Coordinates of C-alpha atoms in Angstrom, one line a residue:
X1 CA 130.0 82.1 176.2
X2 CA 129.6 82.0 172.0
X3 CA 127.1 78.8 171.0
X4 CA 126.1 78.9 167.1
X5 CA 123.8 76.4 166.1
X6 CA 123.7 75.8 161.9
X7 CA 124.9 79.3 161.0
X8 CA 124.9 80.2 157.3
X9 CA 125.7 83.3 155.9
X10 CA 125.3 84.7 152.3
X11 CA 126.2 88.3 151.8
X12 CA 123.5 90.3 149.6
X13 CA 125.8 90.5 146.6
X14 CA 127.2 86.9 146.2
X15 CA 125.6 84.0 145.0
X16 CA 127.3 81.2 147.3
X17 CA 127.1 81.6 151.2
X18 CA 130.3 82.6 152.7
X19 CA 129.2 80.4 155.7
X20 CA 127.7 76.9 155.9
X21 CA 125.4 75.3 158.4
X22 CA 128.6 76.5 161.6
X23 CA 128.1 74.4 164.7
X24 CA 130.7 76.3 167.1
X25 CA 131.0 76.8 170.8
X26 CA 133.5 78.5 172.8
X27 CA 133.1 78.1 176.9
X28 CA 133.6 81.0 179.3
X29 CA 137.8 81.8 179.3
X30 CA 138.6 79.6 176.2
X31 CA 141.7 81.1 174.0
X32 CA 140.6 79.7 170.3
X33 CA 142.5 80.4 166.9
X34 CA 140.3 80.1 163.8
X35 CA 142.6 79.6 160.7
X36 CA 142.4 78.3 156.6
X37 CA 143.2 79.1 153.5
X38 CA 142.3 82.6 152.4
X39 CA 138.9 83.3 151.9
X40 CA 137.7 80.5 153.7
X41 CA 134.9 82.8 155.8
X42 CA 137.1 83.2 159.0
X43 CA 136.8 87.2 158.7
X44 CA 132.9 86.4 158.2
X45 CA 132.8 84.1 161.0
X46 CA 133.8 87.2 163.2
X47 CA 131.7 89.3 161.7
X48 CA 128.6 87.2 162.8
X49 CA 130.1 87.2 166.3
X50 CA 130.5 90.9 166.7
X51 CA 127.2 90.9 165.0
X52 CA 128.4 93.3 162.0
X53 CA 127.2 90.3 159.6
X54 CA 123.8 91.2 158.8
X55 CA 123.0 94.6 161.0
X56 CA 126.1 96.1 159.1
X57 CA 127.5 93.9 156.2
X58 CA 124.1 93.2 154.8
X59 CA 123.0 89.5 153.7
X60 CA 120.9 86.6 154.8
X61 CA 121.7 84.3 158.4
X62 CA 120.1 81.5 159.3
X63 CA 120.6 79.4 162.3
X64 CA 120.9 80.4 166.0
X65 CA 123.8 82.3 167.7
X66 CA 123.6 82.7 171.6
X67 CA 126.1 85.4 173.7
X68 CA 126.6 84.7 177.4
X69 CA 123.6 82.8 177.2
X70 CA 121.0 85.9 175.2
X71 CA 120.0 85.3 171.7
X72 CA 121.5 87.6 169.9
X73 CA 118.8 87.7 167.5
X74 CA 117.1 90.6 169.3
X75 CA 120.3 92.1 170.6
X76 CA 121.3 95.5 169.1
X77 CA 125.2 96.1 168.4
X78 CA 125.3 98.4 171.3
X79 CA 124.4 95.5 173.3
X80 CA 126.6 93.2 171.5
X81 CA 129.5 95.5 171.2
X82 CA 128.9 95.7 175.5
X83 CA 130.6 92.4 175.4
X84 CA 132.5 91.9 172.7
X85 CA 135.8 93.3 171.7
X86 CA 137.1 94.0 168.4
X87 CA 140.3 94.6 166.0
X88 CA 139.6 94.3 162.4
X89 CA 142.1 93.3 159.8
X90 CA 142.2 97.0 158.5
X91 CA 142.8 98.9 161.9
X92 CA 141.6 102.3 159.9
X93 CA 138.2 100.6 159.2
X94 CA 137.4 101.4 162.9
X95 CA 139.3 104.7 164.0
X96 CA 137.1 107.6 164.3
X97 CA 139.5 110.1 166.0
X98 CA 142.7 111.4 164.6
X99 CA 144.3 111.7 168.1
X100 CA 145.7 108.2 169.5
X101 CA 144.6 109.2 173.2
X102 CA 141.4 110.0 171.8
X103 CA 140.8 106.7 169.6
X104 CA 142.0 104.5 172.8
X105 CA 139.8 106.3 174.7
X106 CA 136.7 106.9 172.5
X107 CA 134.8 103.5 173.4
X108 CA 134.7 104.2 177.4
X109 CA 133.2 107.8 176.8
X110 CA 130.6 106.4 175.0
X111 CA 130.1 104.3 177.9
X112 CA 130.2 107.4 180.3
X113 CA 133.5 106.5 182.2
X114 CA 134.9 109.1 184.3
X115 CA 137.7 110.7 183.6
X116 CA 140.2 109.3 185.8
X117 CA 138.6 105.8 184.8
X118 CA 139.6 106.1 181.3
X119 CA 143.6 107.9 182.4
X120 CA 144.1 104.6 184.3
X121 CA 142.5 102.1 181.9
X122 CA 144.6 103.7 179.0
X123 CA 148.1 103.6 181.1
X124 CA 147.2 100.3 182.3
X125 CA 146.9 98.7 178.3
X126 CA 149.8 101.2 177.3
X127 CA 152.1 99.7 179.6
X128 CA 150.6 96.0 178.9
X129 CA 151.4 96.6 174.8
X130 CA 154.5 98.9 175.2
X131 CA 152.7 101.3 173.1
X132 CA 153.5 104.6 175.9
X133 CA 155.7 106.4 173.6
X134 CA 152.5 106.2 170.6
X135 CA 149.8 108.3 172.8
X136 CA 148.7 111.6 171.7
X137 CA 150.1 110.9 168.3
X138 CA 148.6 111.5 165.1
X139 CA 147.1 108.7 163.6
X140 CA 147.6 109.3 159.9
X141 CA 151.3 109.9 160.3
X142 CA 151.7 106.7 161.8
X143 CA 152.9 102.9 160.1
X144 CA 150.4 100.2 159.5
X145 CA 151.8 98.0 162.7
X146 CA 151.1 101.8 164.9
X147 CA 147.9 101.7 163.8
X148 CA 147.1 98.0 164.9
X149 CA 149.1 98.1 168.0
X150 CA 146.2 101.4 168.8
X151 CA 143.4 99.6 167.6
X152 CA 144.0 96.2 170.4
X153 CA 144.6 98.9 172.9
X154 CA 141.3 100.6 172.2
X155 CA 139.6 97.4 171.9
X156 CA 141.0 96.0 175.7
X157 CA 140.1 99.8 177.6
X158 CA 136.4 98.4 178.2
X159 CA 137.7 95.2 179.8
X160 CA 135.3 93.4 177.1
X161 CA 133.7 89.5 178.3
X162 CA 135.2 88.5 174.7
X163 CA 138.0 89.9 172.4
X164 CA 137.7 88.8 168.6
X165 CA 140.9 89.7 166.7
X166 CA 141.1 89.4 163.2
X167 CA 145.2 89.3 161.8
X168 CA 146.2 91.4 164.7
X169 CA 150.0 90.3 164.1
X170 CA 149.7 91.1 160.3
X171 CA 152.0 94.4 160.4
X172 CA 153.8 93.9 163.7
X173 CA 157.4 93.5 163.6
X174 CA 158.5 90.5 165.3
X175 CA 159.1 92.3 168.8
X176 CA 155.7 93.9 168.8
X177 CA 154.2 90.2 168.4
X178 CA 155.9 89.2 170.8
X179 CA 154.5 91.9 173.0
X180 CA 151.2 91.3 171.7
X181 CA 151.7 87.4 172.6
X182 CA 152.3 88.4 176.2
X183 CA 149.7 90.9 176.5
X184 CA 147.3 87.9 174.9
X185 CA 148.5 85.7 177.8
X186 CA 147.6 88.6 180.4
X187 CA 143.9 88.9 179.5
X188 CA 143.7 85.1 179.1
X189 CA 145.1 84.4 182.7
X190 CA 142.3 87.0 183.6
X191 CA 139.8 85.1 182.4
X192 CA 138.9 87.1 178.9
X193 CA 137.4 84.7 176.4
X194 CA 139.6 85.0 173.3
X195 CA 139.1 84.4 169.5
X196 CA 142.1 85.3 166.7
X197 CA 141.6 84.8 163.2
X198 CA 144.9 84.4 162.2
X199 CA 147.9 83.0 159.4
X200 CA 150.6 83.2 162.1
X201 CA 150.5 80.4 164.6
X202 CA 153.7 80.4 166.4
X203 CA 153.2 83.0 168.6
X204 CA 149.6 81.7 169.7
X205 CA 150.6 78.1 169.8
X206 CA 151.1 78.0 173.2
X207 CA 148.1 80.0 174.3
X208 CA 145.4 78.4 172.3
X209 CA 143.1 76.0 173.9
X210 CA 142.1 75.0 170.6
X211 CA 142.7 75.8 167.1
X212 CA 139.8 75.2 164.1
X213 CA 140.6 75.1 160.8
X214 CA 137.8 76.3 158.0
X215 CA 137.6 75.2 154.3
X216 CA 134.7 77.4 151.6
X217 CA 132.6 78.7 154.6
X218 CA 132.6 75.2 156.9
X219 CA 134.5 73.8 159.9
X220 CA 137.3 71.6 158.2
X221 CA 139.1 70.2 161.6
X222 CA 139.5 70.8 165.2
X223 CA 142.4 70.4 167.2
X224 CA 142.6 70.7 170.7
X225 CA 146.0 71.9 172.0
X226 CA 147.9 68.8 172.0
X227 CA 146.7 67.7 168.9
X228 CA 147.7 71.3 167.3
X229 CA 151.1 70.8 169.2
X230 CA 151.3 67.2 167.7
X231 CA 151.2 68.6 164.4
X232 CA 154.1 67.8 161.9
X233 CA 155.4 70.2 159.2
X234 CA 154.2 67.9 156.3
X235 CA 150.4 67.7 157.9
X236 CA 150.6 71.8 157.9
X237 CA 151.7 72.2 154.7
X238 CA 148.9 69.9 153.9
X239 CA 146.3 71.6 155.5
X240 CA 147.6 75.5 153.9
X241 CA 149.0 76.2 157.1
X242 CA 151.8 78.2 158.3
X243 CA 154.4 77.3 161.2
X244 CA 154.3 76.3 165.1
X245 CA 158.0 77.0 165.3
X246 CA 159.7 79.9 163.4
X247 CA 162.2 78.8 160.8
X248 CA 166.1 79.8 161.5
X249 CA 167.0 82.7 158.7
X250 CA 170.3 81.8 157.6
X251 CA 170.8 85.1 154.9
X252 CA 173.6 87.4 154.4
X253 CA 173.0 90.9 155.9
X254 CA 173.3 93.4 153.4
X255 CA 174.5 96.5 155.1
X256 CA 176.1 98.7 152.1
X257 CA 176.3 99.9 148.4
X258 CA 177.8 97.5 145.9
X259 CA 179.5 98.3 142.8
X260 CA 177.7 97.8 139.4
X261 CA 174.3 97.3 141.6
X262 CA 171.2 97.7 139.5
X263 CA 169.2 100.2 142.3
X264 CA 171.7 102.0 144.5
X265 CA 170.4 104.6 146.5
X266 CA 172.8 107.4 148.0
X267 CA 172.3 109.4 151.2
X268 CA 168.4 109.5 150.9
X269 CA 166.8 112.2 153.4
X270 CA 163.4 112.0 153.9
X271 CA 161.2 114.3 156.0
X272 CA 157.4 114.4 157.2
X273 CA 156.5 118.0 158.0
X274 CA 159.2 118.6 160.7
X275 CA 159.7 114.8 161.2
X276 CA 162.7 113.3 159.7
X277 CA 161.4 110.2 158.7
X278 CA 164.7 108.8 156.7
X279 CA 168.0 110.5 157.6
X280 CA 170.9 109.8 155.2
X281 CA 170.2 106.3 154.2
X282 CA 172.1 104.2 151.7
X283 CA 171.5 101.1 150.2
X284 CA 171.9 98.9 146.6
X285 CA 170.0 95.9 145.0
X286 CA 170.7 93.9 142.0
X287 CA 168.4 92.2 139.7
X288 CA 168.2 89.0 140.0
X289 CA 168.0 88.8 143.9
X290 CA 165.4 88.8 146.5
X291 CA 166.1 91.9 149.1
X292 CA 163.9 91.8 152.0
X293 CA 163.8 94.9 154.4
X294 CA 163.2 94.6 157.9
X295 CA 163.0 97.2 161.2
X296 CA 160.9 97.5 163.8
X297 CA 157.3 99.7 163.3
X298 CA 157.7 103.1 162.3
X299 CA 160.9 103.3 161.2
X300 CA 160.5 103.7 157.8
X301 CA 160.8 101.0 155.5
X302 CA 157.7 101.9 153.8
X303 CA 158.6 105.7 153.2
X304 CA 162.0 104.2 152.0
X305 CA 160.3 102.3 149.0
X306 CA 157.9 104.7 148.0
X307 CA 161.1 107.2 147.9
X308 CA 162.6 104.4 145.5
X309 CA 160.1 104.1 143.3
X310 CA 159.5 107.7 143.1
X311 CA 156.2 108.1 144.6
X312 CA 157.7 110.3 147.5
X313 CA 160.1 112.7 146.8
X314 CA 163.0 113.1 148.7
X315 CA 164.5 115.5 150.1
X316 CA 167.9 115.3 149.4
X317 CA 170.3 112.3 148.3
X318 CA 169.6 110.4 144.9
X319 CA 168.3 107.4 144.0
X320 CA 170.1 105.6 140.5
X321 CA 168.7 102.8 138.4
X322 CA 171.4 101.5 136.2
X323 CA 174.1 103.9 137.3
X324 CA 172.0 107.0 136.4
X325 CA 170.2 109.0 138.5
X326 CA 166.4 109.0 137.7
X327 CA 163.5 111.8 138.4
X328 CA 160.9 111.0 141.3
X329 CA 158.0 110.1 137.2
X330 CA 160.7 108.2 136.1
X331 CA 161.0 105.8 138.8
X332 CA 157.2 105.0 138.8
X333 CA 157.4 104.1 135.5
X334 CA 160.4 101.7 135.9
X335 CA 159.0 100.2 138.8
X336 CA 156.1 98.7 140.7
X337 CA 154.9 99.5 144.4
X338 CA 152.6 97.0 145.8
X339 CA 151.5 98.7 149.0
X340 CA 150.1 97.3 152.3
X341 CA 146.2 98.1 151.4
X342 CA 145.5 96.4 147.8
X343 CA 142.1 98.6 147.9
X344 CA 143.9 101.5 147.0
X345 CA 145.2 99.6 144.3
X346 CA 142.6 97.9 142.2
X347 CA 140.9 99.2 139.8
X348 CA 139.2 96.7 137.1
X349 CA 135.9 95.8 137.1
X350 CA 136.9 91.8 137.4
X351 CA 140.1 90.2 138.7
X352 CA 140.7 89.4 134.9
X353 CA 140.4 93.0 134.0
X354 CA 142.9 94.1 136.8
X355 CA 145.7 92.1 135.5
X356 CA 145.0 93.8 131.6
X357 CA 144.7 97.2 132.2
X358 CA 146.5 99.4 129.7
X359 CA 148.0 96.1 128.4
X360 CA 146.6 96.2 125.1
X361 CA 145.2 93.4 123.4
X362 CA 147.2 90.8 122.5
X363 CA 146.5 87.6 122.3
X364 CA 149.9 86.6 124.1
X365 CA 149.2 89.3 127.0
X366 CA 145.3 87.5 127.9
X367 CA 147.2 83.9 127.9
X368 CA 149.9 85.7 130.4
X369 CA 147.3 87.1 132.4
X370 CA 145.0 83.5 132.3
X371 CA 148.6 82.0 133.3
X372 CA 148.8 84.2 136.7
X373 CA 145.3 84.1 137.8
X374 CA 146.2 80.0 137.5
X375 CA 149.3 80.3 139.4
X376 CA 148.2 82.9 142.0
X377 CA 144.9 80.3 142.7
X378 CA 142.2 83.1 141.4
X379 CA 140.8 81.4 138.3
X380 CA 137.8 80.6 139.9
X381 CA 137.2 84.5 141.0
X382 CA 138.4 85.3 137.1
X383 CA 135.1 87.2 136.8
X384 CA 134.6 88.6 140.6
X385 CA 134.8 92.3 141.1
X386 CA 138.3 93.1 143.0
X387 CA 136.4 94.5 145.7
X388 CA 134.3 91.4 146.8
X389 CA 137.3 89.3 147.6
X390 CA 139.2 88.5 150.5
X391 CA 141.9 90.3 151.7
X392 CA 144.2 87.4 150.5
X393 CA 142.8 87.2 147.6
X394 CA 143.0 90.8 147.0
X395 CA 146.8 90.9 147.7
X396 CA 147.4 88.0 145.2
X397 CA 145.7 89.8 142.8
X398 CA 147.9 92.8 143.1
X399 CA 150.9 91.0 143.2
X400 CA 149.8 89.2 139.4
X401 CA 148.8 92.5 138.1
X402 CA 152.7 93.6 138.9
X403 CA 154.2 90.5 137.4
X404 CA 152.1 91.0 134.6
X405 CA 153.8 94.6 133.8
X406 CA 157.9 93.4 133.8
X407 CA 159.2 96.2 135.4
X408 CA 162.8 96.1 136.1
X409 CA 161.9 97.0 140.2
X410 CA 159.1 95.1 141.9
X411 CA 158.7 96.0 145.8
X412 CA 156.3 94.6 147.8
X413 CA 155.0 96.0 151.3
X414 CA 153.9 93.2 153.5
X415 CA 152.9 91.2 150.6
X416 CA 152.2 88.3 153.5
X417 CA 150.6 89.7 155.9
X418 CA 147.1 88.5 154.8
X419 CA 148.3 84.8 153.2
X420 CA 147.9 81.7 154.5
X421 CA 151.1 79.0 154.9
X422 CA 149.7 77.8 151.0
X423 CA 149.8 80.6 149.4
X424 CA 153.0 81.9 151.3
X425 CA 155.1 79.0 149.9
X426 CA 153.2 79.5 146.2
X427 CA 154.5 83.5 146.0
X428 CA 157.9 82.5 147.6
X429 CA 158.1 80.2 144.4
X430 CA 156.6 82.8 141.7
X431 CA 159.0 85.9 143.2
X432 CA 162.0 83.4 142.7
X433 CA 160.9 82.6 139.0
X434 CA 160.8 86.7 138.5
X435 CA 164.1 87.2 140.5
X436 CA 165.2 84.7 138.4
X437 CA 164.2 86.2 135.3
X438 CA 165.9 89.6 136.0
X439 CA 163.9 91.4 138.2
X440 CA 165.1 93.7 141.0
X441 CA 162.8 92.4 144.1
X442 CA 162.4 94.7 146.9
X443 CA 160.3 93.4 150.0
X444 CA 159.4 94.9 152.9
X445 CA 158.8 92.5 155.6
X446 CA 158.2 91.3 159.4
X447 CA 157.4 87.5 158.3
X448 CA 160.7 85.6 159.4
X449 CA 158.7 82.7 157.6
X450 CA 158.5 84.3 154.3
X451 CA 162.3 85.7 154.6
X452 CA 163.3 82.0 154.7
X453 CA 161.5 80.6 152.1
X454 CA 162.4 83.6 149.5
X455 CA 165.4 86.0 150.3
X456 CA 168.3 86.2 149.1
X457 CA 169.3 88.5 151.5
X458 CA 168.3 90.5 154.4
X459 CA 168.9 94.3 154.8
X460 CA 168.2 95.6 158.4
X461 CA 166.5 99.5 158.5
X462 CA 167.5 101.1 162.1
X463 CA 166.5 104.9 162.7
X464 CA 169.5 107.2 164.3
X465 CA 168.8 108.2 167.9

C-alpha cells in the first residue's frame, strides 16, 4: 500500500532535514505504530504520507514515495486525501465547522454523498466510538479528548484505504482509549491499512503488526509483533519508550477538604452560558504533594484549574490560598497554568528567551534558566524559535518556563500527553524536586503511567447527574 524509497525531508526554515534517506513499506491491511523520542520526525513522517509535507508544510523531499501502487509525485492532495485518512495531534488544526454533525460529515459532502449516505455513515462511526451523545454539539464548548474523539470520527466517514493517526489517545481518558482501541480493532479486521504515531503503546500492543522506532529523522529499529511483545521494561526504558502493560496505581484517593491545606477550594460553581460546567465542588492541596486530577472527557477538570488559578471566574463558592480567600488577579499571580496547547503559551523569540521573560537580569536567573533547558533535554534547541519545535519539545519548554517562576501553585493540563516514556520518567523526577521544594502541584491527567511514577495522590472529578 505505502512504499518510500530514500525519503528526506528538510522544512524551508531549518537547517538539518527532519527526515533522513526513510526506506519504509507498509503492505495492504498492516496495523503499524511509529514511535521515539520527541521530535524524532514521526509527525513529519505522516505528513509526507498524507502528502501535507511539501504541498502544505513547505520544504525540500527527495526520494520516491508510491500510494496503492501511484507515485505520489504527481498526485494532488485531493487525490491523496481520496485514500488516506487523517487525525492530527491538534484536532482544531483540521475542523472547519463549528457544528459536530457538520465537521463529521464535512469530508463525504465534498465527496457528493447523498444524504442518507452520510446519516448512516455518521451513526455507524458514532456508535463504533461511543461518541452519540457528542453530535450536533458545539465544537468550541467542548474538552480537548471531545474534540479528538470528533476528529477520528470524521476521519473513518469516508471508509479511507489508509488511516494515519498522529497521538489520537493524547487527551482521552482511559475509557475513551479503550473505546478507541476497539474501534482500531474494527477497521483493522476490515481490512483498513493503519498507521499511529503514538507515546502510548499499551493499548495498541496487541493490534500492531509491527512497531518502528525513529531516532533525529531515521528508522532506529523494527520490531515485528513478537519481538515488540518480547520486550522487557529495562530495554524500553532504554529505547525512551513508554509501557506494554499499564502500571498498578497504588495512591490514596483524596476525596475532601483537609485542615491547614495550602489551596482549599469551597463549593465552587462554575457555569458556561446556561451549562453548569462545575456544580458545588470542593477540594484541598498542600504544598509539598503531587495532586493528580482525573474524570472522564468533559467533565471539567480543566475549567476546575483555570477557576483555581483565577483565570475563570467563578460563579459562586471561593477558592483560599493560605487560609485567605483570594481575588480571580490574585490567583494568577500566585500561580502557574500550564494548559493543554503550549502555542498559546509561548512567547520568546528562542526557547532561552521563553524561560527569562520578565525575569530580569541576573546572573543567577540565566544560570537557572541554562540549568532547566539541561534538565528538560532542550539545550541543543537553546536558540530555536518556540514555534519550530515539536510538540514535546514545546510542552517541556512550558513546563521550564513555570519552574523557572517559583510560584507557590503549579498546575499542569495533560503535561504528558505529547512525551515520550524518556521524557515522562525525566518530569516525574523534576515535579518531585519542586513538590519537594514546597510547591503546591496540581495535575490534570488521563496517563495512569505518569500518575504512578509522580503522584502523591489521586483526586477523582465525577459530574452530578
Amino acid at each position: 500500500m505505502i512504499r518510500l524509497k530514500n525519503v528526506s525531508f528538510r522544512y524551508e526554515a531549518a537547517k538539518e532535514p527532519s527526515l533522513r534517506d526513510i526506506d519504509f513499506t507498509v503492505k495492504r491491511g498492516e496495523f503499524v505504530i511509529l514511535t521515539g523520542l520527541s521530535g524524532c520526525g514521526k509527525t513529519t513522517l505522516t505528513r509526507v504520507l498524507n502528502g501535507l509535507c511539501p504541498r502544505f508544510y513547505g520544504g525540500e523531499i527527495t526520494g520516491s514515495y508510491t500510494l496503492d501502487g501511484m507515485d505520489t509525485a504527481g498526485m494532488t492532495l485531493n487525490e491523496i486525501g481520496t485514500k488516506i485518512g487523517n487525525v492530527f495531534q491538534d484536532p482544531r488544526s483540521q475542523f472547519f465547522a463549528t457544528n459536530t454533525t457538520d465537521e463529521t460529515a464535512l469530508a463525504m459532502e465534498n465527496r457528493n454523498y447523498s444524504p442518507a449516505l452520510m446519516r448512516s455513515r455518521i451513526n455507524e462511526v458514532a456508535d463504533m466510538l461511543g461518541i452519540r451523545e457528542l453530535l450536533d454539539r458545539d465544537i468550541f464548548g467542548m474538552s480537548s479528548g471531545e474534540k479528538q474523539k470528533i476528529a477520528i470520527a470524521a476521519a473513518c466517514c469516508v471508509h479511507p484505504d489508509v488511516l494515519i493517526l498522529d497521538e489520537p489517545s493524547a487527551n482521552l481518558d482511559p475509557e475513551s482509549t479503550s473505546q478507541l482501541a476497539g474501534f482500531l480493532k474494527t477497521l483493522k479486521e476490515l481490512g483498513m491499512t493503519i498507521i499511529v504515531s503514538e507515546h502510548r503503546l499499551y493499548y495498541l500492543s496487541e493490534l500492531a503488526d509491527r512497531m518502528i522506532v525513529m531516532e533525529k529523522g531515521r528508522v532506529k529499529r523494527e520490531f515485528p509483533h513478537d519481538q515488540m511483545s518480547a520486550l522487557t521494561e529495562g530495554e524500553l526504558t532504554e529505547l525512551g519508550l513508554r509501557f506494554l502493560k499499564l502500571p498498578e496505581i497504588n495512591r490514596p484517593e483524596r476525596s475532601s477538604q483537609r485542615e491547614d491545606s495550602f489551596l482549599t477550594v469551597d463549593d465552587i460553581t462554575f457555569k458556561r452560558g446556561r451549562t453548569c460546567v462545575l456544580n458545588r465542588i470542593s477540594m484541598s492541596a498542600e504544598r509539598g504533594k503531587i495532586l493528580a486530577i482525573t474524570g472522564r472527557n468533559g467533565v471539567g477538570k480543566s475549567t476546575l484549574c483555570k477557576v483555581i488559578t483565577g483565570i475563570y471566574r467563578e460563579r459562586s463558592g471561593s477558592v483560599l490560598y493560605y487560609g485567605g480567600k483570594l481575588s480571580p488577579r490574585k490567583r494568577v499571580n500566585s500561580s502557574f497554568f500550564v494548559g493543554q496547547d503550549a502555542d498559546y503559551q509561548l512567547y520568546g523569540a528562542t526557547a532561552r528567551e521563553e524561560l527569562l521573560i520578565n525575569m530580569g537580569k541576573a546572573p543567577e536567573l540565566a544560570e537557572k534558566a541554562e540549568m532547566l533547558l539541561t534538565r528538560f533535554d532542550l539545550s541543543e534547541y537553546s536558540e530555536r524559535h518556540p514555534a519550530s519545535l515539536s510538540g514535546g519539545q514545546k510542552q517541556r519548554l512550558l513546563i521550564a518556563a513555570a519552574i523557572m517562576r517559583e510560584r507557590p501553585l503549579l498546575v499542569l493540563d495533560e503535561p504528558t500527553s505529547g512525551l515520550d516514556g524518556k521524557h515522562m520518567r525525566d518530569l516525574a523526577v523534576l515535579l518531585r524536586e519542586a513538590a519537594d521544594s514546597g510547591l503546591c502541584i496540581l495535575i490534570v491527567t488521563h496517563d495512569t503511567e505518569f500518575i504512578a511514577l509522580a503522584a502523591d495522590e489521586v483526586m477523582n472529578l465525577q459530574r452530578d447527574k
